[in-house]
């Protein structure tokens, strides 16, 4: 790491509903090889701590000791400005798709903490997990044989991030980072509450898809904390509107 | 693969005296993920074929089926023009040291087949094995925690090689272009009209700055025509809200 290295903190690795303790240990080992230590677990299937994790970590104990457990993905990324959802499968989600290399480059260019979401071993991330992210991260892979396990996906991302640590970059324009996820969630909750009151969510069977559409819409801008506050002020004003325009 | 891709054949992965069949299987899986199929085994400890390899390969059977066994490293790389010895430890050997990225770049630039040597799980390559290589390949790693296993070392090298192959580009999501400016103006006008009615624009001397702030907020996302329509639907619903949230 050099003096000109990014001021952005190292990314958080978020394992969403991981199944085997062994794989959590392997992911920790993969992380520490490339200097990452911020491990977050969302509802690990077998609880935490898990006795199978330690042996698989091969000495990366400090990563396991510092690991934090969260109930939801939203909780786990509440302090993160940039959320990447890793998936190798195409999904019907219209978000930008980047490689680990491109993600690592973007993380250097933008201030604010990043989180990388990795799904459960068998099934991968659910659509609702992906909806939380602004960007999809896909490892370019053999189209006829895509079979990355969890630790392998983690290590490729960690490896790419570590490379970016040694690059020298031109001076960066100071941009406000996107608001932390928790602020985004508050804004989305406010809007959803208002829309529920207005009868917007109809018919009922379309509600989950409609909410995802709204979430994608509001995640796309990467609004800063100030911008989120402005938008919430707009909503509050509209909520109290006396003479709404048709 | 395109016309501009390297004409050099894909590299051979040479596992030197591998110990566990499971690790051979994992290496095969790692290879095939990135399109490599030329696996060569030098004196595998437990012979070959090894029944533990298949399950660990998770479907990369064709790599195992085509694997060739050799008695010596020299035999295994007899047809190779460029031999790289992978090691994470410094050795008293005066040969060029490159990263996987640099090795992949060199392989694209030079004709002739390359071989990448990987040592046994515990001990790594012997000095005599390294002596056969023209170049040392080292994965840049956390100086305080270097603990790559065999399959992880293989996958990082295979991944870097695959970057030269266009077949492994991630599928690009076709993102809709931002809506034409006229649609954006219509959306902004709708919101401004609603905010005027709600008394949002106060005090009067701040109105131009406030409108600029809103315009910046709504221009930033680059919403598509569909997204602009969705947002206008949201505004219409809020405008007709019966029970506005405080």
Tab-separated table of C-alpha atoms in Angstrom:
chain	number	residue	atom	x	y	z
A	1	UNK	CA	0.000	0.000	0.000
A	2	UNK	CA	1.341	3.411	-0.910
A	3	UNK	CA	0.677	6.959	0.190
A	4	UNK	CA	-1.346	7.501	-2.940
A	5	UNK	CA	-3.516	4.468	-2.291
A	6	UNK	CA	-7.251	4.908	-2.019
A	7	UNK	CA	-8.603	6.314	1.197
A	8	UNK	CA	-11.612	4.020	0.908
A	9	UNK	CA	-11.542	1.351	3.606
A	10	UNK	CA	-11.050	-2.276	2.548
A	11	UNK	CA	-14.290	-3.921	1.483
A	12	UNK	CA	-16.485	-5.980	3.791
A	13	UNK	CA	-17.050	-9.572	2.727
A	14	UNK	CA	-20.676	-10.467	3.472
A	15	UNK	CA	-21.574	-14.159	3.419
A	16	UNK	CA	-25.343	-14.399	3.088
A	17	UNK	CA	-26.862	-17.443	4.798
A	18	UNK	CA	-23.692	-19.558	4.505
A	19	UNK	CA	-24.327	-23.242	5.094
A	20	UNK	CA	-21.092	-24.938	6.163
A	21	UNK	CA	-18.747	-23.646	8.836
A	22	UNK	CA	-15.923	-25.138	6.811
A	23	UNK	CA	-16.696	-22.787	3.946
A	24	UNK	CA	-16.779	-19.793	6.270
A	25	UNK	CA	-13.297	-20.775	7.457
A	26	UNK	CA	-12.061	-21.162	3.895
A	27	UNK	CA	-13.462	-17.771	2.969
A	28	UNK	CA	-11.652	-16.232	5.962
A	29	UNK	CA	-8.410	-17.835	4.824
A	30	UNK	CA	-8.943	-16.569	1.279
A	31	UNK	CA	-9.581	-13.060	2.597
A	32	UNK	CA	-6.549	-12.805	4.832
A	33	UNK	CA	-4.248	-13.944	2.034
A	34	UNK	CA	-5.040	-10.636	0.386
A	35	UNK	CA	-5.279	-8.477	3.474
A	36	UNK	CA	-9.048	-8.415	4.027
A	37	UNK	CA	-10.370	-8.845	7.572
A	38	UNK	CA	-13.928	-7.449	7.651
A	39	UNK	CA	-16.090	-10.596	7.544
A	40	UNK	CA	-19.843	-10.325	8.071
A	41	UNK	CA	-22.233	-13.250	8.313
A	42	UNK	CA	-25.946	-12.990	7.618
A	43	UNK	CA	-27.954	-15.718	9.361
A	44	UNK	CA	-25.391	-18.516	9.106
A	45	UNK	CA	-27.382	-21.744	8.873
A	46	UNK	CA	-25.640	-23.509	11.770
A	47	UNK	CA	-25.235	-20.478	14.020
A	48	UNK	CA	-22.029	-18.759	15.047
A	49	UNK	CA	-19.375	-19.481	16.206
A	50	UNK	CA	-19.118	-22.726	14.285
A	51	UNK	CA	-16.467	-25.250	15.357
A	52	UNK	CA	-15.858	-26.347	11.767
A	53	UNK	CA	-14.700	-22.883	10.726
A	54	UNK	CA	-11.434	-22.697	12.689
A	55	UNK	CA	-9.633	-25.697	11.192
A	56	UNK	CA	-10.623	-24.665	7.663
A	57	UNK	CA	-9.267	-21.163	8.216
A	58	UNK	CA	-5.718	-22.548	8.472
A	59	UNK	CA	-4.586	-19.817	10.813
A	60	UNK	CA	-6.787	-16.950	9.697
A	61	UNK	CA	-8.275	-16.932	13.185
A	62	UNK	CA	-8.329	-13.190	13.581
A	63	UNK	CA	-10.792	-12.900	10.706
A	64	UNK	CA	-13.124	-15.391	12.375
A	65	UNK	CA	-12.756	-13.750	15.779
A	66	UNK	CA	-13.707	-10.372	14.374
A	67	UNK	CA	-16.575	-11.723	12.257
A	68	UNK	CA	-19.907	-10.066	12.967
A	69	UNK	CA	-23.300	-11.712	12.630
A	70	UNK	CA	-26.404	-9.963	11.312
A	71	UNK	CA	-29.991	-11.043	10.858
A	72	UNK	CA	-30.565	-9.412	7.495
A	73	UNK	CA	-28.498	-8.326	4.543
A	74	UNK	CA	-29.754	-4.784	5.046
A	75	UNK	CA	-28.357	-4.780	8.592
A	76	UNK	CA	-25.043	-6.186	7.423
A	77	UNK	CA	-24.465	-3.454	4.847
A	78	UNK	CA	-26.023	-0.579	6.776
A	79	UNK	CA	-22.727	1.351	6.892
A	80	UNK	CA	-21.682	0.600	3.313
A	81	UNK	CA	-21.901	3.120	0.481
A	82	UNK	CA	-21.399	0.599	-2.335
A	83	UNK	CA	-23.014	-2.813	-2.330
A	84	UNK	CA	-21.974	-5.405	-4.936
A	85	UNK	CA	-23.928	-8.643	-5.371
A	86	UNK	CA	-21.820	-11.482	-6.720
A	87	UNK	CA	-23.602	-13.904	-8.991
A	88	UNK	CA	-22.558	-16.005	-11.940
A	89	UNK	CA	-26.064	-16.386	-13.264
A	90	UNK	CA	-28.011	-14.002	-15.414
A	91	UNK	CA	-30.909	-12.527	-13.603
A	92	UNK	CA	-33.762	-10.381	-14.686
A	93	UNK	CA	-32.251	-7.416	-12.924
A	94	UNK	CA	-31.270	-4.286	-14.763
A	95	UNK	CA	-28.204	-3.192	-12.874
A	96	UNK	CA	-24.689	-2.616	-14.120
A	97	UNK	CA	-22.572	-5.788	-14.309
A	98	UNK	CA	-18.844	-5.568	-13.582
A	99	UNK	CA	-15.919	-7.969	-13.286
A	100	UNK	CA	-13.884	-8.252	-10.069
A	101	UNK	CA	-11.199	-6.195	-11.799
A	102	UNK	CA	-13.631	-3.422	-12.665
A	103	UNK	CA	-15.157	-3.501	-9.190
A	104	UNK	CA	-11.731	-3.190	-7.596
A	105	UNK	CA	-10.967	-0.235	-9.829
A	106	UNK	CA	-14.267	1.443	-9.007
A	107	UNK	CA	-13.696	0.912	-5.292
A	108	UNK	CA	-10.445	2.789	-5.585
A	109	UNK	CA	-11.973	5.694	-7.435
A	110	UNK	CA	-14.936	6.238	-5.117
A	111	UNK	CA	-14.941	7.118	-1.433
A	112	UNK	CA	-17.018	5.125	1.043
A	113	UNK	CA	-16.953	1.534	2.237
A	114	UNK	CA	-17.894	-1.267	-0.126
A	115	UNK	CA	-19.581	-4.557	0.652
A	116	UNK	CA	-19.409	-7.672	-1.486
A	117	UNK	CA	-22.337	-10.038	-1.041
A	118	UNK	CA	-21.819	-13.761	-1.580
A	119	UNK	CA	-24.798	-16.113	-1.528
A	120	UNK	CA	-25.281	-19.536	0.054
A	121	UNK	CA	-23.198	-22.370	-1.334
A	122	UNK	CA	-25.895	-24.160	-3.291
A	123	UNK	CA	-28.376	-21.570	-4.325
A	124	UNK	CA	-26.541	-18.267	-4.528
A	125	UNK	CA	-28.105	-14.932	-3.732
A	126	UNK	CA	-31.866	-14.547	-3.819
A	127	UNK	CA	-33.469	-11.903	-5.991
A	128	UNK	CA	-34.237	-9.859	-2.894
A	129	UNK	CA	-30.573	-9.922	-1.855
A	130	UNK	CA	-29.527	-8.754	-5.297
A	131	UNK	CA	-32.115	-5.981	-5.133
A	132	UNK	CA	-30.170	-4.393	-2.269
A	133	UNK	CA	-27.095	-3.925	-4.412
A	134	UNK	CA	-26.404	-1.174	-6.905
A	135	UNK	CA	-24.047	-3.328	-8.954
A	136	UNK	CA	-23.793	-6.971	-9.997
A	137	UNK	CA	-20.348	-8.512	-9.821
A	138	UNK	CA	-19.767	-11.483	-12.093
A	139	UNK	CA	-16.560	-13.444	-12.423
A	140	UNK	CA	-16.008	-14.038	-16.145
A	141	UNK	CA	-16.113	-17.783	-16.409
A	142	UNK	CA	-16.149	-20.685	-18.846
A	143	UNK	CA	-19.694	-20.534	-20.249
A	144	UNK	CA	-19.733	-24.332	-20.443
A	145	UNK	CA	-18.495	-24.942	-16.902
A	146	UNK	CA	-19.201	-22.387	-14.252
A	147	UNK	CA	-18.493	-24.005	-10.893
A	148	UNK	CA	-16.838	-21.578	-8.518
A	149	UNK	CA	-17.179	-22.466	-4.883
A	150	UNK	CA	-17.666	-19.836	-2.211
A	151	UNK	CA	-14.032	-19.515	-1.140
A	152	UNK	CA	-12.885	-19.384	-4.754
A	153	UNK	CA	-15.267	-16.558	-5.543
A	154	UNK	CA	-14.063	-14.732	-2.432
A	155	UNK	CA	-10.397	-15.221	-3.238
A	156	UNK	CA	-10.700	-13.920	-6.798
A	157	UNK	CA	-12.381	-10.769	-5.556
A	158	UNK	CA	-9.926	-10.310	-2.696
A	159	UNK	CA	-7.037	-10.859	-5.081
A	160	UNK	CA	-8.275	-8.212	-7.474
A	161	UNK	CA	-8.801	-5.769	-4.638
A	162	UNK	CA	-5.263	-6.350	-3.367
A	163	UNK	CA	-3.846	-5.537	-6.782
A	164	UNK	CA	-5.488	-2.162	-6.779
A	165	UNK	CA	-3.732	-1.323	-3.549
A	166	UNK	CA	-0.439	-0.973	-5.330
A	167	UNK	CA	-1.599	1.131	-8.225
A	168	UNK	CA	-0.860	4.794	-8.221
A	169	UNK	CA	-3.764	6.951	-9.188
A	170	UNK	CA	-4.142	10.534	-10.300
A	171	UNK	CA	-5.599	12.881	-7.690
A	172	UNK	CA	-9.281	12.190	-7.300
A	173	UNK	CA	-12.104	14.661	-7.384
A	174	UNK	CA	-13.733	14.778	-3.980
A	175	UNK	CA	-17.190	13.362	-4.555
A	176	UNK	CA	-19.608	12.782	-1.743
A	177	UNK	CA	-19.940	9.039	-1.324
A	178	UNK	CA	-23.322	7.418	-1.700
A	179	UNK	CA	-25.305	7.433	1.521
A	180	UNK	CA	-24.850	4.397	3.761
A	181	UNK	CA	-27.356	1.660	3.065
A	182	UNK	CA	-29.255	2.358	6.287
A	183	UNK	CA	-30.109	5.870	5.096
A	184	UNK	CA	-31.245	4.473	1.763
A	185	UNK	CA	-33.459	1.989	3.591
A	186	UNK	CA	-35.018	4.764	5.646
A	187	UNK	CA	-35.823	6.699	2.516
A	188	UNK	CA	-37.316	3.659	0.791
A	189	UNK	CA	-39.382	2.840	3.871
A	190	UNK	CA	-40.745	6.371	3.967
A	191	UNK	CA	-41.798	6.231	0.329
A	192	UNK	CA	-43.320	2.762	0.669
A	193	UNK	CA	-45.296	3.857	3.702
A	194	UNK	CA	-46.708	6.798	1.782
A	195	UNK	CA	-47.517	4.674	-1.261
A	196	UNK	CA	-49.290	2.087	0.848
A	197	UNK	CA	-51.482	4.811	2.256
A	198	UNK	CA	-52.251	6.007	-1.257
A	199	UNK	CA	-53.351	2.629	-2.580
A	200	UNK	CA	-50.415	2.442	-5.030
A	201	UNK	CA	-49.644	-1.205	-4.262
A	202	UNK	CA	-52.264	-3.052	-6.254
A	203	UNK	CA	-52.936	-5.837	-7.118
A	204	UNK	CA	-51.468	-7.612	-4.073
A	205	UNK	CA	-49.656	-10.340	-6.031
A	206	UNK	CA	-47.630	-7.680	-7.865
A	207	UNK	CA	-46.447	-5.987	-4.661
A	208	UNK	CA	-43.054	-7.740	-4.288
A	209	UNK	CA	-42.113	-7.039	-7.905
A	210	UNK	CA	-43.320	-3.458	-7.639
A	211	UNK	CA	-41.267	-2.929	-4.490
A	212	UNK	CA	-38.196	-4.327	-6.223
A	213	UNK	CA	-38.763	-1.959	-9.128
A	214	UNK	CA	-38.942	0.991	-6.737
A	215	UNK	CA	-35.845	-0.214	-4.921
A	216	UNK	CA	-33.906	-0.475	-8.174
A	217	UNK	CA	-35.091	2.988	-9.151
A	218	UNK	CA	-33.924	4.525	-5.871
A	219	UNK	CA	-30.700	2.556	-5.602
A	220	UNK	CA	-29.533	3.515	-9.075
A	221	UNK	CA	-28.659	7.169	-8.387
A	222	UNK	CA	-26.124	6.509	-5.645
A	223	UNK	CA	-27.448	9.595	-3.865
A	224	UNK	CA	-25.297	11.067	-1.115
A	225	UNK	CA	-26.534	11.533	2.446
A	226	UNK	CA	-27.389	15.134	1.602
A	227	UNK	CA	-29.314	14.074	-1.468
A	228	UNK	CA	-31.193	11.429	0.492
A	229	UNK	CA	-32.183	14.111	3.002
A	230	UNK	CA	-33.349	16.369	0.189
A	231	UNK	CA	-35.457	13.624	-1.320
A	232	UNK	CA	-36.986	12.790	2.054
A	233	UNK	CA	-37.820	16.455	2.454
A	234	UNK	CA	-39.563	16.317	-0.905
A	235	UNK	CA	-41.546	13.284	0.206
A	236	UNK	CA	-42.533	14.921	3.470
A	237	UNK	CA	-43.716	17.975	1.564
A	238	UNK	CA	-45.738	15.807	-0.811
A	239	UNK	CA	-47.170	13.839	2.079
A	240	UNK	CA	-48.522	17.069	3.513
A	241	UNK	CA	-49.655	18.414	0.140
A	242	UNK	CA	-52.867	20.358	0.344
A	243	UNK	CA	-53.723	20.710	-3.319
A	244	UNK	CA	-52.149	17.826	-5.218
A	245	UNK	CA	-51.857	18.297	-8.948
A	246	UNK	CA	-53.841	15.740	-10.913
B	1	UNK	CA	-11.882	-16.162	-28.691
B	2	UNK	CA	-11.233	-13.559	-31.364
B	3	UNK	CA	-8.789	-13.103	-34.198
B	4	UNK	CA	-6.771	-10.801	-32.019
B	5	UNK	CA	-6.461	-13.311	-29.186
B	6	UNK	CA	-3.175	-15.042	-28.611
B	7	UNK	CA	-2.326	-17.878	-30.964
B	8	UNK	CA	-0.389	-19.626	-28.192
B	9	UNK	CA	-2.157	-22.744	-26.954
B	10	UNK	CA	-3.632	-22.669	-23.457
B	11	UNK	CA	-1.064	-23.419	-20.760
B	12	UNK	CA	-0.518	-26.838	-19.243
B	13	UNK	CA	-1.065	-27.098	-15.499
B	14	UNK	CA	1.588	-29.403	-14.054
B	15	UNK	CA	1.015	-30.726	-10.539
B	16	UNK	CA	4.336	-31.958	-9.220
B	17	UNK	CA	4.067	-34.897	-6.779
B	18	UNK	CA	0.556	-33.975	-5.623
B	19	UNK	CA	-0.442	-35.732	-2.420
B	20	UNK	CA	-4.234	-35.882	-2.167
B	21	UNK	CA	-6.547	-36.980	-4.951
B	22	UNK	CA	-9.053	-34.498	-3.593
B	23	UNK	CA	-6.689	-31.631	-4.365
B	24	UNK	CA	-6.130	-32.902	-7.897
B	25	UNK	CA	-9.885	-32.868	-8.386
B	26	UNK	CA	-10.162	-29.359	-6.983
B	27	UNK	CA	-7.392	-28.166	-9.276
B	28	UNK	CA	-9.225	-29.679	-12.267
B	29	UNK	CA	-12.384	-27.858	-11.250
B	30	UNK	CA	-10.472	-24.601	-10.859
B	31	UNK	CA	-8.936	-25.053	-14.333
B	32	UNK	CA	-12.133	-25.777	-16.190
B	33	UNK	CA	-13.829	-22.744	-14.712
B	34	UNK	CA	-11.433	-20.694	-16.785
B	35	UNK	CA	-11.255	-22.924	-19.827
B	36	UNK	CA	-8.058	-24.854	-19.113
B	37	UNK	CA	-8.046	-28.614	-19.761
B	38	UNK	CA	-4.383	-29.666	-20.088
B	39	UNK	CA	-3.625	-31.257	-16.712
B	40	UNK	CA	-0.340	-33.102	-16.192
B	41	UNK	CA	0.595	-35.036	-13.074
B	42	UNK	CA	4.181	-35.789	-12.082
B	43	UNK	CA	4.456	-38.858	-9.821
B	44	UNK	CA	1.203	-38.425	-7.905
B	45	UNK	CA	1.781	-39.884	-4.435
B	46	UNK	CA	-1.207	-42.202	-4.456
B	47	UNK	CA	-1.045	-43.200	-8.105
B	48	UNK	CA	-3.509	-42.420	-10.855
B	49	UNK	CA	-6.428	-42.583	-11.349
B	50	UNK	CA	-7.363	-41.667	-7.800
B	51	UNK	CA	-10.970	-42.266	-6.665
B	52	UNK	CA	-10.929	-39.149	-4.451
B	53	UNK	CA	-10.359	-36.861	-7.427
B	54	UNK	CA	-13.706	-37.266	-9.194
B	55	UNK	CA	-16.034	-36.054	-6.439
B	56	UNK	CA	-13.800	-33.056	-5.724
B	57	UNK	CA	-13.831	-32.064	-9.397
B	58	UNK	CA	-17.564	-31.299	-9.203
B	59	UNK	CA	-18.167	-32.178	-12.813
B	60	UNK	CA	-14.820	-31.270	-14.353
B	61	UNK	CA	-14.451	-34.918	-15.321
B	62	UNK	CA	-13.110	-34.284	-18.772
B	63	UNK	CA	-10.028	-32.636	-17.282
B	64	UNK	CA	-9.366	-35.683	-15.113
B	65	UNK	CA	-10.011	-38.091	-17.980
B	66	UNK	CA	-7.505	-36.316	-20.188
B	67	UNK	CA	-4.882	-35.923	-17.444
B	68	UNK	CA	-1.514	-37.396	-18.321
B	69	UNK	CA	0.955	-38.840	-15.853
B	70	UNK	CA	4.735	-38.391	-16.085
B	71	UNK	CA	7.628	-39.665	-14.020
B	72	UNK	CA	9.667	-36.491	-14.017
B	73	UNK	CA	9.040	-32.780	-14.367
B	74	UNK	CA	11.341	-32.742	-17.386
B	75	UNK	CA	9.147	-35.307	-19.134
B	76	UNK	CA	6.007	-33.399	-18.276
B	77	UNK	CA	7.184	-30.144	-19.832
B	78	UNK	CA	9.123	-31.626	-22.763
B	79	UNK	CA	6.835	-29.962	-25.337
B	80	UNK	CA	6.614	-26.611	-23.566
B	81	UNK	CA	8.455	-23.489	-24.654
B	82	UNK	CA	7.925	-21.548	-21.447
B	83	UNK	CA	8.060	-23.082	-17.992
B	84	UNK	CA	6.909	-21.115	-14.970
B	85	UNK	CA	7.535	-22.387	-11.436
B	86	UNK	CA	4.946	-21.161	-8.937
B	87	UNK	CA	6.109	-20.500	-5.439
B	88	UNK	CA	5.054	-18.054	-2.764
B	89	UNK	CA	8.350	-18.270	-0.963
B	90	UNK	CA	11.526	-16.514	-1.906
B	91	UNK	CA	14.202	-18.883	-2.984
B	92	UNK	CA	17.876	-18.438	-3.612
B	93	UNK	CA	17.325	-18.687	-7.335
B	94	UNK	CA	18.307	-15.937	-9.728
B	95	UNK	CA	15.466	-16.014	-12.211
B	96	UNK	CA	12.933	-13.407	-13.170
B	97	UNK	CA	9.941	-13.259	-10.819
B	98	UNK	CA	6.533	-12.377	-12.255
B	99	UNK	CA	2.954	-12.126	-11.005
B	100	UNK	CA	0.165	-14.252	-12.534
B	101	UNK	CA	-0.953	-11.129	-14.385
B	102	UNK	CA	2.489	-10.569	-15.887
B	103	UNK	CA	2.841	-14.244	-16.764
B	104	UNK	CA	-0.519	-14.226	-18.535
B	105	UNK	CA	0.525	-11.144	-20.469
B	106	UNK	CA	3.824	-12.736	-21.483
B	107	UNK	CA	2.032	-15.878	-22.616
B	108	UNK	CA	-0.138	-13.789	-24.899
B	109	UNK	CA	2.883	-12.060	-26.404
B	110	UNK	CA	5.048	-15.108	-27.044
B	111	UNK	CA	4.283	-18.079	-29.267
B	112	UNK	CA	4.713	-21.617	-27.922
B	113	UNK	CA	3.065	-23.607	-25.181
B	114	UNK	CA	3.547	-22.642	-21.553
B	115	UNK	CA	3.588	-24.863	-18.487
B	116	UNK	CA	2.860	-23.774	-14.949
B	117	UNK	CA	4.425	-25.953	-12.262
B	118	UNK	CA	2.723	-26.296	-8.891
B	119	UNK	CA	4.456	-28.134	-6.045
B	120	UNK	CA	3.167	-30.666	-3.524
B	121	UNK	CA	0.628	-29.403	-0.994
B	122	UNK	CA	2.863	-29.204	2.051
B	123	UNK	CA	6.337	-28.541	0.798
B	124	UNK	CA	6.001	-26.743	-2.518
B	125	UNK	CA	8.437	-27.156	-5.385
B	126	UNK	CA	11.950	-28.437	-4.722
B	127	UNK	CA	14.942	-26.433	-5.844
B	128	UNK	CA	15.533	-28.940	-8.645
B	129	UNK	CA	12.004	-28.453	-9.927
B	130	UNK	CA	12.428	-24.690	-9.890
B	131	UNK	CA	15.719	-25.066	-11.749
B	132	UNK	CA	13.812	-26.398	-14.776
B	133	UNK	CA	11.839	-23.207	-15.109
B	134	UNK	CA	12.924	-20.029	-16.796
B	135	UNK	CA	10.650	-17.862	-14.708
B	136	UNK	CA	9.344	-17.819	-11.145
B	137	UNK	CA	5.681	-17.053	-10.731
B	138	UNK	CA	4.669	-15.609	-7.376
B	139	UNK	CA	1.199	-14.554	-6.303
B	140	UNK	CA	1.501	-11.219	-4.458
B	141	UNK	CA	0.157	-12.028	-1.054
B	142	UNK	CA	-0.293	-10.659	2.471
B	143	UNK	CA	3.269	-10.725	3.845
B	144	UNK	CA	1.873	-11.600	7.258
B	145	UNK	CA	-0.389	-14.412	6.116
B	146	UNK	CA	0.525	-16.368	3.029
B	147	UNK	CA	-1.608	-19.481	2.944
B	148	UNK	CA	-2.745	-20.338	-0.555
B	149	UNK	CA	-3.736	-23.922	-1.112
B	150	UNK	CA	-3.023	-25.769	-4.334
B	151	UNK	CA	-6.408	-25.235	-5.975
B	152	UNK	CA	-6.391	-21.550	-5.001
B	153	UNK	CA	-2.990	-21.021	-6.601
B	154	UNK	CA	-4.207	-22.806	-9.718
B	155	UNK	CA	-7.419	-20.811	-9.930
B	156	UNK	CA	-5.685	-17.432	-9.638
B	157	UNK	CA	-3.328	-18.342	-12.479
B	158	UNK	CA	-6.123	-19.805	-14.620
B	159	UNK	CA	-8.234	-16.721	-13.976
B	160	UNK	CA	-5.485	-14.386	-15.123
B	161	UNK	CA	-4.919	-16.441	-18.245
B	162	UNK	CA	-8.632	-16.408	-19.039
B	163	UNK	CA	-8.634	-12.630	-19.189
B	164	UNK	CA	-6.927	-12.858	-22.564
B	165	UNK	CA	-9.775	-15.000	-23.864
B	166	UNK	CA	-12.856	-13.174	-24.999
B	167	UNK	CA	-15.071	-16.181	-24.463
B	168	UNK	CA	-15.033	-15.509	-20.760
B	169	UNK	CA	-16.404	-12.002	-20.814
B	170	UNK	CA	-19.385	-11.620	-18.497
B	171	UNK	CA	-22.737	-11.325	-20.155
B	172	UNK	CA	-23.537	-7.672	-20.502
B	173	UNK	CA	-26.929	-6.603	-19.333
B	174	UNK	CA	-28.587	-4.407	-21.888
B	175	UNK	CA	-29.286	-1.323	-19.834
B	176	UNK	CA	-31.892	1.036	-21.183
B	177	UNK	CA	-30.435	4.429	-22.106
B	178	UNK	CA	-31.388	7.470	-20.063
B	179	UNK	CA	-34.705	8.988	-21.046
B	180	UNK	CA	-34.632	11.867	-23.518
B	181	UNK	CA	-34.360	15.268	-21.899
B	182	UNK	CA	-37.969	16.169	-22.730
B	183	UNK	CA	-39.228	13.260	-20.615
B	184	UNK	CA	-36.969	14.343	-17.779
B	185	UNK	CA	-38.342	17.880	-18.028
B	186	UNK	CA	-41.882	16.570	-17.891
B	187	UNK	CA	-41.095	14.630	-14.742
B	188	UNK	CA	-39.396	17.596	-13.095
B	189	UNK	CA	-42.296	19.860	-14.015
B	190	UNK	CA	-44.770	17.420	-12.465
B	191	UNK	CA	-42.784	17.297	-9.216
B	192	UNK	CA	-42.319	21.072	-9.094
B	193	UNK	CA	-46.016	21.608	-9.634
B	194	UNK	CA	-46.827	19.311	-6.753
B	195	UNK	CA	-44.238	20.926	-4.500
B	196	UNK	CA	-45.526	24.399	-5.289
B	197	UNK	CA	-48.973	23.306	-4.210
B	198	UNK	CA	-47.582	21.916	-0.992
B	199	UNK	CA	-45.748	25.072	0.038
B	200	UNK	CA	-42.319	23.423	-0.322
B	201	UNK	CA	-40.746	26.390	-2.112
B	202	UNK	CA	-40.086	28.806	0.726
B	203	UNK	CA	-38.633	31.352	1.253
B	204	UNK	CA	-39.042	32.845	-2.254
B	205	UNK	CA	-35.432	33.994	-2.621
B	206	UNK	CA	-34.226	30.405	-2.208
B	207	UNK	CA	-36.481	29.012	-4.941
B	208	UNK	CA	-33.979	29.086	-7.824
B	209	UNK	CA	-31.306	27.298	-5.750
B	210	UNK	CA	-33.809	24.773	-4.447
B	211	UNK	CA	-34.983	24.033	-7.971
B	212	UNK	CA	-31.402	23.535	-9.104
B	213	UNK	CA	-30.846	21.108	-6.253
B	214	UNK	CA	-33.921	19.112	-7.238
B	215	UNK	CA	-32.863	19.106	-10.853
B	216	UNK	CA	-29.417	17.803	-9.924
B	217	UNK	CA	-30.999	15.120	-7.767
B	218	UNK	CA	-33.284	13.908	-10.543
B	219	UNK	CA	-30.721	14.157	-13.305
B	220	UNK	CA	-28.111	12.116	-11.456
B	221	UNK	CA	-29.781	8.695	-11.795
B	222	UNK	CA	-29.912	8.679	-15.567
B	223	UNK	CA	-33.321	7.001	-15.330
B	224	UNK	CA	-34.617	5.318	-18.455
B	225	UNK	CA	-37.953	6.199	-20.055
B	226	UNK	CA	-39.544	3.298	-18.201
B	227	UNK	CA	-38.052	4.464	-14.903
B	228	UNK	CA	-39.232	8.006	-15.523
B	229	UNK	CA	-42.741	6.635	-16.108
B	230	UNK	CA	-42.522	4.626	-12.882
B	231	UNK	CA	-41.458	7.680	-10.930
B	232	UNK	CA	-44.234	9.760	-12.417
B	233	UNK	CA	-46.653	7.027	-11.396
B	234	UNK	CA	-45.291	7.269	-7.878
B	235	UNK	CA	-45.786	11.017	-7.894
B	236	UNK	CA	-49.342	10.690	-9.174
B	237	UNK	CA	-50.114	8.178	-6.429
B	238	UNK	CA	-48.656	10.508	-3.811
B	239	UNK	CA	-50.535	13.441	-5.264
B	240	UNK	CA	-53.768	11.571	-4.755
B	241	UNK	CA	-52.784	10.297	-1.324
B	242	UNK	CA	-55.707	10.078	1.057
B	243	UNK	CA	-53.792	9.626	4.302
B	244	UNK	CA	-50.466	11.438	3.937
B	245	UNK	CA	-47.758	10.424	6.379
B	246	UNK	CA	-46.747	13.263	8.715
